[in-house]
Amino acid sequence: MPEDPEVNQNRFGTGVGNNTQRRLGNVNDQSKCACSCGCITAEDPRFAELKSYIDSLNQEQGITMPVLQEAQRSFGYLPLEVQKFISENTGVPLAEIYGVATFYSQFAIEPKGRHHIGVCMGTACYVKGSQKVLDKLVEELKVKVGCTTSDGKFTLEATRCLGCCGLAPCIMIDDDVFGKLDDVSRIPDILGKYE
Amino acid sequence: MGNVNVTVNGIEVSVPDNYTAMLAARQAGVEIPSLCFLKDVNEIGACRVCVVEADIKGVPMRNLPASCILQVAEGMNIRTNTAKVRKAVKTNVELILANHNRECLTCKRNQNCELQSLCDELGIDQVRFQGEKRKPTIDNLSHSIIRDASKCILCGRCISTCRDVQGIGVLDFTHRGFQTEVAPAFDFSMRDVDCVYCGQCIEACPVAALTERQYIDEVFEAIEDPEKFVVVQTAPAVRASLGEEFGMPVGTRVTGKMVAALRRLGFDKVFDTNFSADLTILEEGTELLNRVTTGGVLPMITSCSPGWIRFCEMKYPEFLPNLSTCKSPQQMFGAILKTYYAQKMGIDPKKIVSVSVMPCTSKKTEANRPEMEVDGLRDVDYSLTTRELGDMIKRARIRFANLPDETADSILGEYTGAGVIFGATGGVMEAALRTVADILTGKDLQDIEYSAVRGLDGVKEASVVLPIDGKETEIKVAIAHGTANAAKVLDAVKAGQKDYHFIEVMACPGGCVHGGGQSIVSAQVRLDVNPKANRAAALYAEDEACVKRKSHDNEEVQALYKDFLGKPNSHLSHKLLHTHYAPRKVYECQA
Amino acid sequence: MMTMVDLNGLKAKALEEMESEGTLRVVVGMATCGQSAGARRVMETLKKDVAELGLDNVNVAVTGCVGMCTYEPILEVLETGKKKVTYIRMDPEKTARVVKEHLQGGKPVLDYTVGHDHAGNLKNLEDLQFYAKQERIVLRNCGTIDPENIHEYIARDGYAALRKALLEMTPETVIDEMKKSGLRGRGGAGFPTGLKWGFAAPNKADQKYIICNADEGDPGAFMDRSVLEGDPHAILEAMAIGGYAIGASKGYIYVRAEYPVAVERLKIAIGQAQQMGLLGRKIFGTDFSFDIEIRLGAGAFVCGEETALIASIEGKRGMSRNKPPFPAHKGLWGKPTVINNVETLANVAQIILKGADWFRSFGTEKSPGTKVFALGGKINNTGLVEVPMGITLREVIYDIGSGCPHGKAFKAVQTGGPSGGCITAADLDTPIDFDNLVAIGSMMGSGGMIVMDEDNCMVDIARFFLDFTVDESCGKCTPCREGTKRMLEILDRIVAGEGTMQDLENLEDLAENIRLTSLCALGQTAPNPVMSTMKHFRDEYLAHVQDKKCPAGVCKALLGYVITADCKGCTKCKRVCPVEAITGEVKQLHVIDQALCIRCGACFNVCSFNAIARN
């Protein structure tokens, strides 16, 4: 089921997909892991490296930012497991770590894929059926809007007008624009071009 | 530290130089409105409702500063009632309302909401700005606390309370700007995080963003069901706060009216948790002496505060062996109710509905702990807060102030002064000492007020010299209230810096009198009144007025042992009145 | 530990190396702008070819930004006794030719240079009109020295000011000199630096801090980046001097994460300074110890506000704090803290070395010194310029910037980024200084100067800046968090053609409220772009609200497209229309159905006969 695209128009990249899913509707029932790829286990050697880094800061004050930055550099993003680890090893409450991580645009709660797909939801494209394009992509990639595929290849987002209205409906993958996608059967081939 | 002279709206006042403009204004008889301000807890100048015009050394400040933060200076001229200030304050309140769930009529804090009062007092007559609103997340999955984001005004009072007062930090601001929301990490439900349900956040919340899960309808239904025998117990602290629900001054003692009201609500029996508080002292006192004389795990730590139990399970699991195995008075009561009382009265225990009225929100979760049952029957079926009882009385249209004073029923209603003081920090310790001292000395000691364990210091220490096995022994005790203080004591014990026999821990600062289920006192009132002190005073007064002030003198408790349990820590006592604990994991994916 | 002798000796040695007879010094602009233009490959080719040809007398160095961004990549050849040769818009191919013909063969490749003057003499960068009115004090080393080589900084009197301060001056005299110089903060507020240092110095504390605010966040501003990438030691030296003056032994540089080259250059510079004992314990043999740590931002514009910056270093969300208390009294970790902008600091060493009077010889009475501006937008010469205060806006835009391209009419210039206001043609002769700009409804800001022409819609511009502010608001206080959002919603309605006169009134009320009651300067200045455009371009707002028209032709929802009689019936527009709103046969006049038209402008863009009118 595709999400309401308006909801996901957030430029921060701070786990909008994950959190807004929980915020839609009434009951906030916990749910899926923030770790979309499901592959960061407790034995991951990067945890030991992160611990060394934390220890090297020698209990300096205010190390949350540098630790998060190092963790993001190492893991690529900051899922629950990583933030829990940081909380346990710095004594800072998890809520505070998460509060800091979601404040700054550069911290990603969700992993970003190698390729970014932006589906234009501007008026021209919308009128020409960009919703169908979005639906097809959700189906092909088996991913929700705003999220990343489990193999880390694609991140799918709805975007504002790309400025290529003559080619409506269009999408942008990285820097490439693909227009006239009213025939959605072309989509699998386009996706196939990307590693 | 000296005084400075400032002018507020033309009125000259002399105030200490560490005062803020807001406090100076109060002295001049002006109450500047505020929302995010909570004395000593949250002073961040965020809501911008308390802004004023101020001149410093004759030069007007070019912006309107927050009076809750602006420190006074000699000659400062403060103006709170100019057109500019009124317009600014009104606009800021309007902006808060524009992003607020304004369905007051169906809101739990209707008539007791700081935002609502402000709208009334400031004459808010329109909300000019319509647009996007915060996503209406409602988290009602835990037994105790409900979070409703649509009502949050982002004042931060809950955050400061949980992080700075309690030292836990379950909530924080998340995301940024207009997208900011107060939430647990990763939007977990309150059910799945390291919340101890102390409810201090509810006490701090000016609106209905944080409220307790209510069971009023269920209890009314049970009362009306002719098949059910509905019994209620009331915790000591409730009687010191219930009157506030009806406009009485903070800390008015309303024990008699409370009992009368409960009867009129239709409960089949009205008992008193103080009864089982006395019972707890006998069980726990015996357990303590056992550990002391047989080399058991020391220090022993009290176990009647479920918030504290959760805190121990989550943050200090290494101290689980130190916890007394005694259930809390609430739970002990329920166990005795459905066994001893049911048998004695010939009532089918399956038809008994066990209800408690507690100053506490954590008791709701405690009542639902899987192990809190005997032979498949829950000790407590519904735990209500003081506020819920107030609601029930209002729904039943009972005029509380006109009620006569009544007393609790027998045979689970008698209590001594020792039981009453459980509600104040240091009360459990004092009650225990009164009994333990008599047991060890073999005397009926008259000097029974242990002032060293009373009062609002975060950590209190005391020692009593008593004969153990013929040797004069210094029994060292500590009392901590508020989980941050509990952590301090435990860290000291862990580090080998301190050496106690017995520690009383209450999760709530001030003890149960300031529990998460008590009447909510606004930030403005708190500037003058200290609910912790006032309500505790009520309990100590009730203690003084009691003829019997030691738990072991409680005749109904004596009968319970004689006719049923045998003796403290007996096999039956263990089955009904004791429990076990386990480390608790949080922030686990339920997927 | 550096003694006087060492520093002088190093300077002499470095100068000798840089300027020795027969040596050709070749520098390539390798700031971020140069690198994005392709300077890295130019440098690679240069190094490779120089090595291959065995040119031992050629020294290759990286350098910072020279300011003329449109000419990047820039390669300059310096030979003692000869005039510097500037090569512009270089690529690997051109580089190879320059190495062969100029470096080896001794003959400059004239085609690649800046050009000739009237007398036929070869021009270099400094001869350009762009530089004629500039005065490079802050940027004196950018484009000249290799920022990754401390010796070149020393060659240009680097660290001599620190030495002078530590050995010949007291903290009090240092502060006095700063006060006398009249230097005002270059981050935007223009608060006198000497005064600020003077507030912090007397406060007793076991630790004090000096922080360099390198979180340059105004969109379109890159002055600080250029200084950090081109002359990082200037900042380190200034911080050490500041630390000495106020009694701080620890400094932080808070750099935004989006500046990786700057971070890298700073790390190298700090390492080199530490190695030489210019940072660390007992500098120059005195009791003064000072060290610097870099902290990275993580993508939050509000962290450029000093209290939010402090919160960020403390490991918290970058949420601003109330002032008073001011950081000079209670700052980082509650200790006395001075926070200075990069450009402010870049002036300090020279003020100490050359004296307050020298500094006052530039600029105006109330705003001495220079200001670096990042000139951008609808201007021919975009780039970084440093001009003395008191120069007029007209001179900057027309003499230095060469006016608006394509013959378009100037409309307004925005200074101060999202906190600033727009200035119209009527005020172009205003001499630039802190107070004058405020008097005409804008502010200095950090130095972003964006020029707009007749094709810009001022309502759209205001909406753009407000959109930025809404994204970047920290969310702590009601007026900024809620108020700017409501203002943005109103502007969204206005540009969509749904605005009302009541909306304009609400806009003004909100703006006043946000200005007066916001907790920090981000909020307090957030309404400025809206307010100043409403003041100077009210007619544009009225056109949007009353006539539902966008005079500049920008707001899509308000544009109407009509096919004129010039239509040749080529059917291009019909084919490109995404909603099939155009009807018409081949070689016949086409018609747009206004009810179906969604104003995307695709037809307008594709018509080769200018037969579609837009208004």
PDB file of C-alpha atoms in Angstrom, chain A residues 39-193:
ATOM      1  CA  CYS A  39      21.674  -7.443   9.423  1.00  0.00           C
ATOM      2  CA  ILE A  40      23.487  -5.589  12.200  1.00  0.00           C
ATOM      3  CA  THR A  41      24.090  -8.262  14.811  1.00  0.00           C
ATOM      4  CA  ALA A  42      25.638  -7.905  18.223  1.00  0.00           C
ATOM      5  CA  GLU A  43      28.823  -9.606  16.984  1.00  0.00           C
ATOM      6  CA  ASP A  44      29.448  -7.005  14.301  1.00  0.00           C
ATOM      7  CA  PRO A  45      33.096  -5.938  14.674  1.00  0.00           C
ATOM      8  CA  ARG A  46      32.172  -2.326  14.115  1.00  0.00           C
ATOM      9  CA  PHE A  47      30.708  -2.258  17.616  1.00  0.00           C
ATOM     10  CA  ALA A  48      34.091  -3.033  19.122  1.00  0.00           C
ATOM     11  CA  GLU A  49      35.644  -0.315  16.997  1.00  0.00           C
ATOM     12  CA  LEU A  50      33.008   2.139  18.125  1.00  0.00           C
ATOM     13  CA  LYS A  51      33.659   1.198  21.730  1.00  0.00           C
ATOM     14  CA  SER A  52      37.354   1.897  21.234  1.00  0.00           C
ATOM     15  CA  TYR A  53      36.504   5.265  19.808  1.00  0.00           C
ATOM     16  CA  ILE A  54      34.243   6.091  22.739  1.00  0.00           C
ATOM     17  CA  ASP A  55      36.896   5.028  25.207  1.00  0.00           C
ATOM     18  CA  SER A  56      39.532   7.081  23.407  1.00  0.00           C
ATOM     19  CA  LEU A  57      37.525  10.211  24.112  1.00  0.00           C
ATOM     20  CA  ASN A  58      38.408   9.601  27.718  1.00  0.00           C
ATOM     21  CA  GLN A  59      35.089  10.567  29.234  1.00  0.00           C
ATOM     22  CA  GLU A  60      35.262  14.048  27.814  1.00  0.00           C
ATOM     23  CA  GLN A  61      32.078  15.995  28.161  1.00  0.00           C
ATOM     24  CA  GLY A  62      29.611  16.391  25.345  1.00  0.00           C
ATOM     25  CA  ILE A  63      30.819  13.537  23.165  1.00  0.00           C
ATOM     26  CA  THR A  64      27.406  12.616  21.772  1.00  0.00           C
ATOM     27  CA  MET A  65      27.930  14.446  18.474  1.00  0.00           C
ATOM     28  CA  PRO A  66      31.400  13.094  17.656  1.00  0.00           C
ATOM     29  CA  VAL A  67      30.286   9.580  18.659  1.00  0.00           C
ATOM     30  CA  LEU A  68      27.214   9.736  16.447  1.00  0.00           C
ATOM     31  CA  GLN A  69      29.309  11.095  13.606  1.00  0.00           C
ATOM     32  CA  GLU A  70      31.822   8.276  13.974  1.00  0.00           C
ATOM     33  CA  ALA A  71      29.041   5.700  14.232  1.00  0.00           C
ATOM     34  CA  GLN A  72      27.394   7.034  11.094  1.00  0.00           C
ATOM     35  CA  ARG A  73      30.712   6.972   9.280  1.00  0.00           C
ATOM     36  CA  SER A  74      31.237   3.367  10.299  1.00  0.00           C
ATOM     37  CA  PHE A  75      27.752   1.886   9.994  1.00  0.00           C
ATOM     38  CA  GLY A  76      26.390   4.240   7.361  1.00  0.00           C
ATOM     39  CA  TYR A  77      23.365   5.068   9.424  1.00  0.00           C
ATOM     40  CA  LEU A  78      22.124   5.046  13.034  1.00  0.00           C
ATOM     41  CA  PRO A  79      19.554   2.314  13.668  1.00  0.00           C
ATOM     42  CA  LEU A  80      18.203   1.247  17.040  1.00  0.00           C
ATOM     43  CA  GLU A  81      21.002  -1.229  17.733  1.00  0.00           C
ATOM     44  CA  VAL A  82      23.699   1.345  17.205  1.00  0.00           C
ATOM     45  CA  GLN A  83      21.978   4.023  19.238  1.00  0.00           C
ATOM     46  CA  LYS A  84      21.313   1.569  22.047  1.00  0.00           C
ATOM     47  CA  PHE A  85      24.973   0.655  22.026  1.00  0.00           C
ATOM     48  CA  ILE A  86      25.991   4.293  22.221  1.00  0.00           C
ATOM     49  CA  SER A  87      23.538   4.878  25.068  1.00  0.00           C
ATOM     50  CA  GLU A  88      24.854   1.928  27.032  1.00  0.00           C
ATOM     51  CA  ASN A  89      28.470   2.949  26.552  1.00  0.00           C
ATOM     52  CA  THR A  90      28.147   6.663  27.222  1.00  0.00           C
ATOM     53  CA  GLY A  91      25.464   6.708  29.906  1.00  0.00           C
ATOM     54  CA  VAL A  92      23.348   9.107  27.883  1.00  0.00           C
ATOM     55  CA  PRO A  93      19.647   8.074  27.855  1.00  0.00           C
ATOM     56  CA  LEU A  94      18.537   6.564  24.553  1.00  0.00           C
ATOM     57  CA  ALA A  95      15.799   9.168  24.183  1.00  0.00           C
ATOM     58  CA  GLU A  96      18.420  11.904  24.287  1.00  0.00           C
ATOM     59  CA  ILE A  97      20.648  10.142  21.737  1.00  0.00           C
ATOM     60  CA  TYR A  98      17.654   9.758  19.443  1.00  0.00           C
ATOM     61  CA  GLY A  99      16.663  13.379  20.048  1.00  0.00           C
ATOM     62  CA  VAL A 100      20.102  14.509  18.916  1.00  0.00           C
ATOM     63  CA  ALA A 101      20.188  12.109  15.973  1.00  0.00           C
ATOM     64  CA  THR A 102      16.854  13.324  14.646  1.00  0.00           C
ATOM     65  CA  PHE A 103      17.676  17.000  15.133  1.00  0.00           C
ATOM     66  CA  TYR A 104      20.523  17.182  12.659  1.00  0.00           C
ATOM     67  CA  SER A 105      19.936  16.654   8.937  1.00  0.00           C
ATOM     68  CA  GLN A 106      23.108  14.707   8.410  1.00  0.00           C
ATOM     69  CA  PHE A 107      22.231  11.838  10.701  1.00  0.00           C
ATOM     70  CA  ALA A 108      20.333   9.062   8.980  1.00  0.00           C
ATOM     71  CA  ILE A 109      18.153   6.738  11.012  1.00  0.00           C
ATOM     72  CA  GLU A 110      17.386   4.711   7.933  1.00  0.00           C
ATOM     73  CA  PRO A 111      20.054   3.484   5.556  1.00  0.00           C
ATOM     74  CA  LYS A 112      20.224   5.261   2.255  1.00  0.00           C
ATOM     75  CA  GLY A 113      20.449   3.179  -0.835  1.00  0.00           C
ATOM     76  CA  ARG A 114      23.211   3.392  -3.414  1.00  0.00           C
ATOM     77  CA  HIS A 115      20.742   4.986  -5.798  1.00  0.00           C
ATOM     78  CA  HIS A 116      18.110   7.566  -5.063  1.00  0.00           C
ATOM     79  CA  ILE A 117      14.807   7.394  -6.913  1.00  0.00           C
ATOM     80  CA  GLY A 118      12.725  10.540  -6.825  1.00  0.00           C
ATOM     81  CA  VAL A 119       9.207  10.272  -8.207  1.00  0.00           C
ATOM     82  CA  CYS A 120       7.939  13.682  -9.182  1.00  0.00           C
ATOM     83  CA  MET A 121       4.634  14.520  -7.558  1.00  0.00           C
ATOM     84  CA  GLY A 122       4.308  17.942  -9.106  1.00  0.00           C
ATOM     85  CA  THR A 123       0.965  18.800 -10.621  1.00  0.00           C
ATOM     86  CA  ALA A 124       1.784  17.966 -14.238  1.00  0.00           C
ATOM     87  CA  CYS A 125       3.179  14.575 -13.374  1.00  0.00           C
ATOM     88  CA  TYR A 126       0.420  13.871 -10.909  1.00  0.00           C
ATOM     89  CA  VAL A 127      -2.229  14.558 -13.475  1.00  0.00           C
ATOM     90  CA  LYS A 128      -0.443  12.252 -15.880  1.00  0.00           C
ATOM     91  CA  GLY A 129      -0.430   9.385 -13.456  1.00  0.00           C
ATOM     92  CA  SER A 130       2.657   9.600 -11.260  1.00  0.00           C
ATOM     93  CA  GLN A 131       0.752   7.770  -8.541  1.00  0.00           C
ATOM     94  CA  LYS A 132       0.681   4.689 -10.784  1.00  0.00           C
ATOM     95  CA  VAL A 133       4.406   5.085 -11.331  1.00  0.00           C
ATOM     96  CA  LEU A 134       4.953   5.233  -7.600  1.00  0.00           C
ATOM     97  CA  ASP A 135       2.766   2.190  -7.051  1.00  0.00           C
ATOM     98  CA  LYS A 136       4.678   0.227  -9.656  1.00  0.00           C
ATOM     99  CA  LEU A 137       7.987   1.122  -8.075  1.00  0.00           C
ATOM    100  CA  VAL A 138       6.717   0.107  -4.643  1.00  0.00           C
ATOM    101  CA  GLU A 139       5.637  -3.202  -6.121  1.00  0.00           C
ATOM    102  CA  GLU A 140       8.864  -3.821  -8.039  1.00  0.00           C
ATOM    103  CA  LEU A 141      11.205  -2.853  -5.263  1.00  0.00           C
ATOM    104  CA  LYS A 142       9.110  -4.265  -2.434  1.00  0.00           C
ATOM    105  CA  VAL A 143       9.747  -1.157  -0.393  1.00  0.00           C
ATOM    106  CA  LYS A 144       7.643   1.568   1.131  1.00  0.00           C
ATOM    107  CA  VAL A 145       7.925   5.169   0.008  1.00  0.00           C
ATOM    108  CA  GLY A 146      10.668   6.934   1.944  1.00  0.00           C
ATOM    109  CA  CYS A 147      12.464   3.681   2.655  1.00  0.00           C
ATOM    110  CA  THR A 148      15.375   1.722   1.263  1.00  0.00           C
ATOM    111  CA  THR A 149      15.317  -1.716  -0.314  1.00  0.00           C
ATOM    112  CA  SER A 150      16.645  -4.515   1.802  1.00  0.00           C
ATOM    113  CA  ASP A 151      19.650  -4.995  -0.466  1.00  0.00           C
ATOM    114  CA  GLY A 152      20.608  -1.362  -0.018  1.00  0.00           C
ATOM    115  CA  LYS A 153      20.299  -0.605  -3.698  1.00  0.00           C
ATOM    116  CA  PHE A 154      17.489   1.923  -3.974  1.00  0.00           C
ATOM    117  CA  THR A 155      15.896   4.545  -1.775  1.00  0.00           C
ATOM    118  CA  LEU A 156      12.465   5.516  -3.023  1.00  0.00           C
ATOM    119  CA  GLU A 157      11.082   8.960  -2.328  1.00  0.00           C
ATOM    120  CA  ALA A 158       8.351  11.225  -3.550  1.00  0.00           C
ATOM    121  CA  THR A 159       9.718  14.620  -4.508  1.00  0.00           C
ATOM    122  CA  ARG A 160       8.531  18.056  -5.427  1.00  0.00           C
ATOM    123  CA  CYS A 161       8.418  19.241  -9.004  1.00  0.00           C
ATOM    124  CA  LEU A 162      11.535  18.273 -10.931  1.00  0.00           C
ATOM    125  CA  GLY A 163      10.892  20.886 -13.563  1.00  0.00           C
ATOM    126  CA  CYS A 164      10.512  18.462 -16.476  1.00  0.00           C
ATOM    127  CA  CYS A 165       6.794  18.868 -16.921  1.00  0.00           C
ATOM    128  CA  GLY A 166       6.935  18.269 -20.644  1.00  0.00           C
ATOM    129  CA  LEU A 167       8.052  14.727 -19.913  1.00  0.00           C
ATOM    130  CA  ALA A 168       5.364  13.971 -17.377  1.00  0.00           C
ATOM    131  CA  PRO A 169       5.148  11.658 -15.573  1.00  0.00           C
ATOM    132  CA  CYS A 170       8.811  11.489 -14.749  1.00  0.00           C
ATOM    133  CA  ILE A 171      11.211  10.158 -12.194  1.00  0.00           C
ATOM    134  CA  MET A 172      14.800  10.886 -11.399  1.00  0.00           C
ATOM    135  CA  ILE A 173      17.312   8.218 -10.490  1.00  0.00           C
ATOM    136  CA  ASP A 174      20.465   9.845  -9.157  1.00  0.00           C
ATOM    137  CA  ASP A 175      21.094  12.493 -11.816  1.00  0.00           C
ATOM    138  CA  ASP A 176      19.208  10.780 -14.627  1.00  0.00           C
ATOM    139  CA  VAL A 177      15.701  11.843 -15.593  1.00  0.00           C
ATOM    140  CA  PHE A 178      13.270   9.328 -17.081  1.00  0.00           C
ATOM    141  CA  GLY A 179      10.159  10.798 -18.549  1.00  0.00           C
ATOM    142  CA  LYS A 180       6.918   9.726 -20.201  1.00  0.00           C
ATOM    143  CA  LEU A 181       6.466   6.850 -17.813  1.00  0.00           C
ATOM    144  CA  ASP A 182       2.717   6.509 -18.310  1.00  0.00           C
ATOM    145  CA  ASP A 183       3.635   3.089 -19.635  1.00  0.00           C
ATOM    146  CA  VAL A 184       4.808   1.688 -16.325  1.00  0.00           C
ATOM    147  CA  SER A 185       6.005  -1.539 -17.892  1.00  0.00           C
ATOM    148  CA  ARG A 186       9.203   0.288 -18.813  1.00  0.00           C
ATOM    149  CA  ILE A 187      10.133   0.622 -15.193  1.00  0.00           C
ATOM    150  CA  PRO A 188      11.732  -2.773 -14.526  1.00  0.00           C
ATOM    151  CA  ASP A 189      14.132  -2.230 -17.437  1.00  0.00           C
ATOM    152  CA  ILE A 190      15.091   1.185 -16.157  1.00  0.00           C
ATOM    153  CA  LEU A 191      15.759  -0.211 -12.712  1.00  0.00           C
ATOM    154  CA  GLY A 192      17.875  -2.923 -14.260  1.00  0.00           C
ATOM    155  CA  LYS A 193      20.339  -0.322 -15.483  1.00  0.00           C
TER     156      LYS A 193
END
